PDB file of C-alpha atoms in Angstrom:
ATOM      1  CA  GLY A   1      98.800 108.574 109.274  1.00  0.00           C
ATOM      2  CA  ALA A   2      95.049 108.346 109.717  1.00  0.00           C
ATOM      3  CA  VAL A   3      93.544 109.437 113.035  1.00  0.00           C
ATOM      4  CA  VAL A   4      91.178 107.349 115.113  1.00  0.00           C
ATOM      5  CA  SER A   5      89.615 108.642 118.310  1.00  0.00           C
ATOM      6  CA  GLN A   6      87.855 106.910 121.168  1.00  0.00           C
ATOM      7  CA  HIS A   7      85.494 108.246 123.788  1.00  0.00           C
ATOM      8  CA  PRO A   8      85.611 108.082 126.702  1.00  0.00           C
ATOM      9  CA  SER A   9      89.277 107.563 127.491  1.00  0.00           C
ATOM     10  CA  ARG A  10      88.387 106.012 130.826  1.00  0.00           C
ATOM     11  CA  VAL A  11      85.164 105.067 132.558  1.00  0.00           C
ATOM     12  CA  ILE A  12      84.237 103.685 135.946  1.00  0.00           C
ATOM     13  CA  CYS A  13      80.863 102.049 136.347  1.00  0.00           C
ATOM     14  CA  LYS A  14      78.938  99.930 138.811  1.00  0.00           C
ATOM     15  CA  SER A  15      78.458  96.232 138.288  1.00  0.00           C
ATOM     16  CA  GLY A  16      75.307  95.499 136.303  1.00  0.00           C
ATOM     17  CA  THR A  17      75.267  98.717 134.313  1.00  0.00           C
ATOM     18  CA  SER A  18      75.983  99.150 130.597  1.00  0.00           C
ATOM     19  CA  VAL A  19      78.783 101.204 129.115  1.00  0.00           C
ATOM     20  CA  LYS A  20      79.069 102.528 125.572  1.00  0.00           C
ATOM     21  CA  ILE A  21      82.433 103.248 123.930  1.00  0.00           C
ATOM     22  CA  GLU A  22      82.658 105.237 120.707  1.00  0.00           C
ATOM     23  CA  CYS A  23      85.285 104.833 117.995  1.00  0.00           C
ATOM     24  CA  ARG A  24      85.570 107.453 115.261  1.00  0.00           C
ATOM     25  CA  SER A  25      87.742 107.753 112.186  1.00  0.00           C
ATOM     26  CA  LEU A  26      88.448 111.475 111.993  1.00  0.00           C
ATOM     27  CA  ASP A  27      89.921 112.052 108.570  1.00  0.00           C
ATOM     28  CA  PHE A  28      88.846 109.063 106.517  1.00  0.00           C
ATOM     29  CA  GLN A  29      85.913 106.760 105.984  1.00  0.00           C
ATOM     30  CA  ALA A  30      86.230 103.281 107.409  1.00  0.00           C
ATOM     31  CA  THR A  31      84.038 100.505 106.103  1.00  0.00           C
ATOM     32  CA  THR A  32      85.695  98.122 108.544  1.00  0.00           C
ATOM     33  CA  MET A  33      86.557  98.720 112.183  1.00  0.00           C
ATOM     34  CA  PHE A  34      87.879  96.290 114.753  1.00  0.00           C
ATOM     35  CA  TRP A  35      87.474  96.001 118.513  1.00  0.00           C
ATOM     36  CA  TYR A  36      90.204  94.597 120.746  1.00  0.00           C
ATOM     37  CA  ARG A  37      90.562  93.985 124.451  1.00  0.00           C
ATOM     38  CA  GLN A  38      93.811  93.993 126.396  1.00  0.00           C
ATOM     39  CA  PHE A  39      94.275  92.775 129.943  1.00  0.00           C
ATOM     40  CA  PRO A  40      97.272  93.923 132.027  1.00  0.00           C
ATOM     41  CA  LYS A  41     100.614  92.542 130.868  1.00  0.00           C
ATOM     42  CA  GLN A  42      98.944  90.758 127.953  1.00  0.00           C
ATOM     43  CA  SER A  43      98.707  91.318 124.225  1.00  0.00           C
ATOM     44  CA  LEU A  44      95.716  92.618 122.313  1.00  0.00           C
ATOM     45  CA  MET A  45      92.933  90.125 121.658  1.00  0.00           C
ATOM     46  CA  LEU A  46      90.585  90.726 118.740  1.00  0.00           C
ATOM     47  CA  MET A  47      86.969  90.707 119.876  1.00  0.00           C
ATOM     48  CA  ALA A  48      85.053  91.480 116.709  1.00  0.00           C
ATOM     49  CA  THR A  49      85.107  92.929 113.231  1.00  0.00           C
ATOM     50  CA  SER A  50      82.618  95.688 112.591  1.00  0.00           C
ATOM     51  CA  ASN A  51      81.421  96.353 109.050  1.00  0.00           C
ATOM     52  CA  GLU A  52      79.400  99.432 108.184  1.00  0.00           C
ATOM     53  CA  GLY A  53      75.786  98.613 107.569  1.00  0.00           C
ATOM     54  CA  SER A  54      75.976  94.963 108.556  1.00  0.00           C
ATOM     55  CA  LYS A  55      76.220  92.778 111.632  1.00  0.00           C
ATOM     56  CA  ALA A  56      79.547  92.466 113.377  1.00  0.00           C
ATOM     57  CA  THR A  57      81.561  89.270 113.189  1.00  0.00           C
ATOM     58  CA  TYR A  58      82.638  88.067 116.622  1.00  0.00           C
ATOM     59  CA  GLU A  59      85.706  85.998 117.448  1.00  0.00           C
ATOM     60  CA  GLN A  60      85.286  82.638 119.080  1.00  0.00           C
ATOM     61  CA  GLY A  61      84.496  82.917 122.765  1.00  0.00           C
ATOM     62  CA  VAL A  62      83.239  86.512 122.622  1.00  0.00           C
ATOM     63  CA  GLU A  63      79.588  86.855 123.659  1.00  0.00           C
ATOM     64  CA  LYS A  64      77.768  88.901 121.058  1.00  0.00           C
ATOM     65  CA  ASP A  65      74.855  89.603 123.381  1.00  0.00           C
ATOM     66  CA  LYS A  66      77.193  91.032 125.982  1.00  0.00           C
ATOM     67  CA  PHE A  67      79.375  93.096 123.684  1.00  0.00           C
ATOM     68  CA  LEU A  68      77.019  94.896 121.323  1.00  0.00           C
ATOM     69  CA  ILE A  69      78.634  96.480 118.303  1.00  0.00           C
ATOM     70  CA  ASN A  70      76.997  99.021 116.023  1.00  0.00           C
ATOM     71  CA  HIS A  71      78.646 100.487 112.931  1.00  0.00           C
ATOM     72  CA  ALA A  72      75.984 102.858 111.712  1.00  0.00           C
ATOM     73  CA  SER A  73      78.157 105.182 109.660  1.00  0.00           C
ATOM     74  CA  LEU A  74      81.454 105.161 107.817  1.00  0.00           C
ATOM     75  CA  THR A  75      83.125 107.097 110.625  1.00  0.00           C
ATOM     76  CA  LEU A  76      81.571 105.693 113.795  1.00  0.00           C
ATOM     77  CA  SER A  77      81.457 102.327 115.494  1.00  0.00           C
ATOM     78  CA  THR A  78      80.247 101.770 119.047  1.00  0.00           C
ATOM     79  CA  LEU A  79      80.875  98.983 121.532  1.00  0.00           C
ATOM     80  CA  THR A  80      78.384  98.575 124.367  1.00  0.00           C
ATOM     81  CA  VAL A  81      79.359  96.377 127.278  1.00  0.00           C
ATOM     82  CA  THR A  82      76.033  95.255 128.702  1.00  0.00           C
ATOM     83  CA  SER A  83      75.523  94.272 132.336  1.00  0.00           C
ATOM     84  CA  ALA A  84      79.181  94.872 133.038  1.00  0.00           C
ATOM     85  CA  HIS A  85      80.932  92.871 135.751  1.00  0.00           C
ATOM     86  CA  PRO A  86      84.339  93.318 137.375  1.00  0.00           C
ATOM     87  CA  GLU A  87      85.872  90.702 135.051  1.00  0.00           C
ATOM     88  CA  ASP A  88      84.982  92.972 132.115  1.00  0.00           C
ATOM     89  CA  SER A  89      87.412  95.556 133.443  1.00  0.00           C
ATOM     90  CA  SER A  90      90.008  95.943 130.724  1.00  0.00           C
ATOM     91  CA  PHE A  91      91.569  98.233 128.131  1.00  0.00           C
ATOM     92  CA  TYR A  92      89.343  98.358 125.042  1.00  0.00           C
ATOM     93  CA  ILE A  93      90.930  99.491 121.794  1.00  0.00           C
ATOM     94  CA  CYS A  94      89.384 100.052 118.401  1.00  0.00           C
ATOM     95  CA  SER A  95      91.007 100.289 115.010  1.00  0.00           C
ATOM     96  CA  ALA A  96      89.882 101.346 111.565  1.00  0.00           C
ATOM     97  CA  ARG A  97      91.049  99.941 108.274  1.00  0.00           C
ATOM     98  CA  VAL A  98      92.304 102.278 105.593  1.00  0.00           C
ATOM     99  CA  PRO A  99      91.683 100.638 102.213  1.00  0.00           C
ATOM    100  CA  GLU A 100      94.826  99.275 100.561  1.00  0.00           C
ATOM    101  CA  GLU A 101      96.838 100.213 103.628  1.00  0.00           C
ATOM    102  CA  THR A 102      96.630  98.998 107.168  1.00  0.00           C
ATOM    103  CA  GLN A 103      94.788  99.483 110.440  1.00  0.00           C
ATOM    104  CA  TYR A 104      95.075 102.599 112.550  1.00  0.00           C
ATOM    105  CA  PHE A 105      94.297 102.340 116.225  1.00  0.00           C
ATOM    106  CA  GLY A 106      92.496 104.536 118.691  1.00  0.00           C
ATOM    107  CA  PRO A 107      94.055 105.573 121.998  1.00  0.00           C
ATOM    108  CA  GLY A 108      92.017 103.035 123.966  1.00  0.00           C
ATOM    109  CA  THR A 109      89.376 103.185 126.681  1.00  0.00           C
ATOM    110  CA  ARG A 110      90.120 102.017 130.219  1.00  0.00           C
ATOM    111  CA  LEU A 111      87.033 100.403 131.761  1.00  0.00           C
ATOM    112  CA  LEU A 112      86.841  99.716 135.475  1.00  0.00           C
ATOM    113  CA  VAL A 113      83.760  97.926 136.779  1.00  0.00           C
ATOM    114  CA  LEU A 114      83.256  98.133 140.523  1.00  0.00           C
TER     115      LEU A 114
ATOM    116  CA  ASP B   1      97.140  83.339 110.511  1.00  0.00           C
ATOM    117  CA  ALA B   2     100.811  82.467 110.151  1.00  0.00           C
ATOM    118  CA  LYS B   3     102.765  82.772 113.377  1.00  0.00           C
ATOM    119  CA  THR B   4     105.648  85.087 114.168  1.00  0.00           C
ATOM    120  CA  THR B   5     108.433  84.673 116.729  1.00  0.00           C
ATOM    121  CA  GLN B   6     110.090  87.643 118.418  1.00  0.00           C
ATOM    122  CA  PRO B   7     112.474  87.962 121.360  1.00  0.00           C
ATOM    123  CA  ASN B   8     110.660  88.835 124.565  1.00  0.00           C
ATOM    124  CA  SER B   9     112.853  91.827 125.237  1.00  0.00           C
ATOM    125  CA  MET B  10     115.750  93.848 123.875  1.00  0.00           C
ATOM    126  CA  GLU B  11     117.821  96.700 125.203  1.00  0.00           C
ATOM    127  CA  SER B  12     119.537  99.522 123.382  1.00  0.00           C
ATOM    128  CA  ASN B  13     121.279 102.801 124.071  1.00  0.00           C
ATOM    129  CA  GLU B  14     119.969 106.179 123.088  1.00  0.00           C
ATOM    130  CA  GLU B  15     121.073 107.438 119.652  1.00  0.00           C
ATOM    131  CA  GLU B  16     122.264 103.991 118.585  1.00  0.00           C
ATOM    132  CA  PRO B  17     120.600 101.862 115.890  1.00  0.00           C
ATOM    133  CA  VAL B  18     118.273  99.076 116.952  1.00  0.00           C
ATOM    134  CA  HIS B  19     117.561  95.932 114.981  1.00  0.00           C
ATOM    135  CA  LEU B  20     114.410  94.109 116.059  1.00  0.00           C
ATOM    136  CA  PRO B  21     114.167  90.609 114.555  1.00  0.00           C
ATOM    137  CA  CYS B  22     111.075  88.629 113.627  1.00  0.00           C
ATOM    138  CA  ASN B  23     110.889  85.066 112.369  1.00  0.00           C
ATOM    139  CA  HIS B  24     107.945  83.941 110.269  1.00  0.00           C
ATOM    140  CA  SER B  25     108.989  80.672 108.688  1.00  0.00           C
ATOM    141  CA  THR B  26     105.400  79.691 107.731  1.00  0.00           C
ATOM    142  CA  ILE B  27     104.678  82.907 105.854  1.00  0.00           C
ATOM    143  CA  SER B  28     102.633  82.486 102.676  1.00  0.00           C
ATOM    144  CA  GLY B  29     103.193  84.289  99.412  1.00  0.00           C
ATOM    145  CA  THR B  30     100.373  86.762  99.984  1.00  0.00           C
ATOM    146  CA  ASP B  31     101.108  87.621 103.632  1.00  0.00           C
ATOM    147  CA  TYR B  32     102.104  91.190 104.373  1.00  0.00           C
ATOM    148  CA  ILE B  33     104.537  91.880 107.230  1.00  0.00           C
ATOM    149  CA  HIS B  34     103.274  94.622 109.540  1.00  0.00           C
ATOM    150  CA  TRP B  35     104.999  96.264 112.490  1.00  0.00           C
ATOM    151  CA  TYR B  36     103.217  98.149 115.215  1.00  0.00           C
ATOM    152  CA  ARG B  37     104.433  99.487 118.533  1.00  0.00           C
ATOM    153  CA  GLN B  38     102.574 100.174 121.739  1.00  0.00           C
ATOM    154  CA  LEU B  39     103.518 102.547 124.509  1.00  0.00           C
ATOM    155  CA  PRO B  40     102.085 101.922 127.974  1.00  0.00           C
ATOM    156  CA  SER B  41      98.373 102.697 128.263  1.00  0.00           C
ATOM    157  CA  GLN B  42      98.091 103.667 124.599  1.00  0.00           C
ATOM    158  CA  GLY B  43      96.710 102.046 121.479  1.00  0.00           C
ATOM    159  CA  PRO B  44      99.175 100.493 119.039  1.00  0.00           C
ATOM    160  CA  GLU B  45     100.891 102.822 116.600  1.00  0.00           C
ATOM    161  CA  TYR B  46     101.508 101.789 112.998  1.00  0.00           C
ATOM    162  CA  VAL B  47     105.211 101.690 112.185  1.00  0.00           C
ATOM    163  CA  ILE B  48     105.722 100.129 108.776  1.00  0.00           C
ATOM    164  CA  HIS B  49     104.673  97.256 106.537  1.00  0.00           C
ATOM    165  CA  GLY B  50     105.952  95.445 103.478  1.00  0.00           C
ATOM    166  CA  LEU B  51     105.496  92.443 101.239  1.00  0.00           C
ATOM    167  CA  THR B  52     108.772  91.513  99.548  1.00  0.00           C
ATOM    168  CA  SER B  53     111.009  94.547  99.132  1.00  0.00           C
ATOM    169  CA  ASN B  54     112.697  96.503 101.875  1.00  0.00           C
ATOM    170  CA  VAL B  55     110.728  99.558 102.960  1.00  0.00           C
ATOM    171  CA  ASN B  56     111.716 102.883 104.474  1.00  0.00           C
ATOM    172  CA  ASN B  57     109.621 105.594 106.081  1.00  0.00           C
ATOM    173  CA  ARG B  58     110.203 108.436 108.489  1.00  0.00           C
ATOM    174  CA  MET B  59     109.932 106.159 111.506  1.00  0.00           C
ATOM    175  CA  ALA B  60     111.911 103.093 110.551  1.00  0.00           C
ATOM    176  CA  SER B  61     113.170 100.687 107.909  1.00  0.00           C
ATOM    177  CA  LEU B  62     111.950  97.179 107.269  1.00  0.00           C
ATOM    178  CA  ALA B  63     114.423  94.666 105.926  1.00  0.00           C
ATOM    179  CA  ILE B  64     112.818  91.501 104.558  1.00  0.00           C
ATOM    180  CA  ALA B  65     114.876  88.368 103.960  1.00  0.00           C
ATOM    181  CA  GLU B  66     114.992  87.082 100.411  1.00  0.00           C
ATOM    182  CA  ASP B  67     113.076  83.930 101.374  1.00  0.00           C
ATOM    183  CA  ARG B  68     110.669  86.095 103.446  1.00  0.00           C
ATOM    184  CA  LYS B  69     111.010  83.763 106.416  1.00  0.00           C
ATOM    185  CA  SER B  70     112.320  86.567 108.585  1.00  0.00           C
ATOM    186  CA  SER B  71     112.380  90.332 108.757  1.00  0.00           C
ATOM    187  CA  THR B  72     114.068  93.044 110.789  1.00  0.00           C
ATOM    188  CA  LEU B  73     112.699  96.357 111.938  1.00  0.00           C
ATOM    189  CA  ILE B  74     115.449  98.945 112.059  1.00  0.00           C
ATOM    190  CA  LEU B  75     115.270 102.079 114.164  1.00  0.00           C
ATOM    191  CA  HIS B  76     118.180 104.141 112.915  1.00  0.00           C
ATOM    192  CA  ARG B  77     118.729 106.221 116.052  1.00  0.00           C
ATOM    193  CA  ALA B  78     116.860 105.117 119.122  1.00  0.00           C
ATOM    194  CA  THR B  79     115.396 107.751 121.408  1.00  0.00           C
ATOM    195  CA  LEU B  80     113.826 107.368 124.815  1.00  0.00           C
ATOM    196  CA  ARG B  81     110.431 107.789 123.145  1.00  0.00           C
ATOM    197  CA  ASP B  82     111.044 104.608 121.150  1.00  0.00           C
ATOM    198  CA  ALA B  83     110.770 102.502 124.293  1.00  0.00           C
ATOM    199  CA  ALA B  84     107.698 100.364 123.659  1.00  0.00           C
ATOM    200  CA  VAL B  85     106.442  96.883 122.849  1.00  0.00           C
ATOM    201  CA  TYR B  86     107.016  96.161 119.168  1.00  0.00           C
ATOM    202  CA  TYR B  87     104.715  93.722 117.400  1.00  0.00           C
ATOM    203  CA  CYS B  88     105.533  91.909 114.172  1.00  0.00           C
ATOM    204  CA  ILE B  89     102.316  90.679 112.542  1.00  0.00           C
ATOM    205  CA  LEU B  90     101.523  88.804 109.355  1.00  0.00           C
ATOM    206  CA  ARG B  91      98.374  89.868 107.567  1.00  0.00           C
ATOM    207  CA  SER B  92      96.779  87.832 104.841  1.00  0.00           C
ATOM    208  CA  GLY B  93      96.631  89.592 101.522  1.00  0.00           C
ATOM    209  CA  GLY B  94      93.008  88.596 101.016  1.00  0.00           C
ATOM    210  CA  SER B  95      89.942  90.562 102.041  1.00  0.00           C
ATOM    211  CA  ASN B  96      90.346  89.527 105.678  1.00  0.00           C
ATOM    212  CA  TYR B  97      92.228  92.398 107.246  1.00  0.00           C
ATOM    213  CA  LYS B  98      92.389  90.932 110.726  1.00  0.00           C
ATOM    214  CA  LEU B  99      95.596  91.379 112.705  1.00  0.00           C
ATOM    215  CA  THR B 100      96.626  88.760 115.261  1.00  0.00           C
ATOM    216  CA  PHE B 101      98.903  90.196 117.911  1.00  0.00           C
ATOM    217  CA  GLY B 102     101.571  88.045 119.563  1.00  0.00           C
ATOM    218  CA  LYS B 103     103.515  88.983 122.676  1.00  0.00           C
ATOM    219  CA  GLY B 104     105.909  91.305 120.877  1.00  0.00           C
ATOM    220  CA  THR B 105     109.339  92.571 121.936  1.00  0.00           C
ATOM    221  CA  LEU B 106     109.687  94.967 124.835  1.00  0.00           C
ATOM    222  CA  LEU B 107     112.355  97.474 123.817  1.00  0.00           C
ATOM    223  CA  THR B 108     114.144  99.342 126.586  1.00  0.00           C
ATOM    224  CA  VAL B 109     116.220 102.379 125.611  1.00  0.00           C
ATOM    225  CA  ASN B 110     118.933 103.427 128.013  1.00  0.00           C
ATOM    226  CA  PRO B 111     119.912 107.108 128.237  1.00  0.00           C
TER     227      PRO B 111
END
């Protein structure tokens, strides 16, 4: 299957700072990537759909000014959590769509905001 | 998105087959049935997907009911590494490729 990587795998930051998470498709080009968030003992919640070269589409209730998404190339999408607070601590997972197939997921990024 | 219903948890023994059920009575004609699994602290892993016919791959088999209102993921010989949360998801066949995750089934494999 297709390979998707994320960096960093875990990050600890102070409240009020911004954190950038990278999502890369390693062996294919992805015109569409997705960002999810998962809290402990819960399922994945879709945050936004990221399309290369255009603005991301955010799900209801997700603040677009807080979670900045950039999809500047066919292999890279970034999620920046701005002015992070402890309640933003979560497991952030990206996925990339393979045309005519399905989504392949990254390994996730654990964010802890102190 | 059409909703799926899965048991909260299931248990199996190592090297025995496992049948994971999924009900999707409101499935539409263009909805694909996808299965993913997630190990602790990892991103979901694609398992298999299908539309109408049964599907086989190296990981599992997907049996789809004739009326498509239910499906079963079959692991032919469970191993300890198959212990995970398994998600059954319906994806619209249109251009919207969004996946909506439910709670899934927590599979425990006993040695």
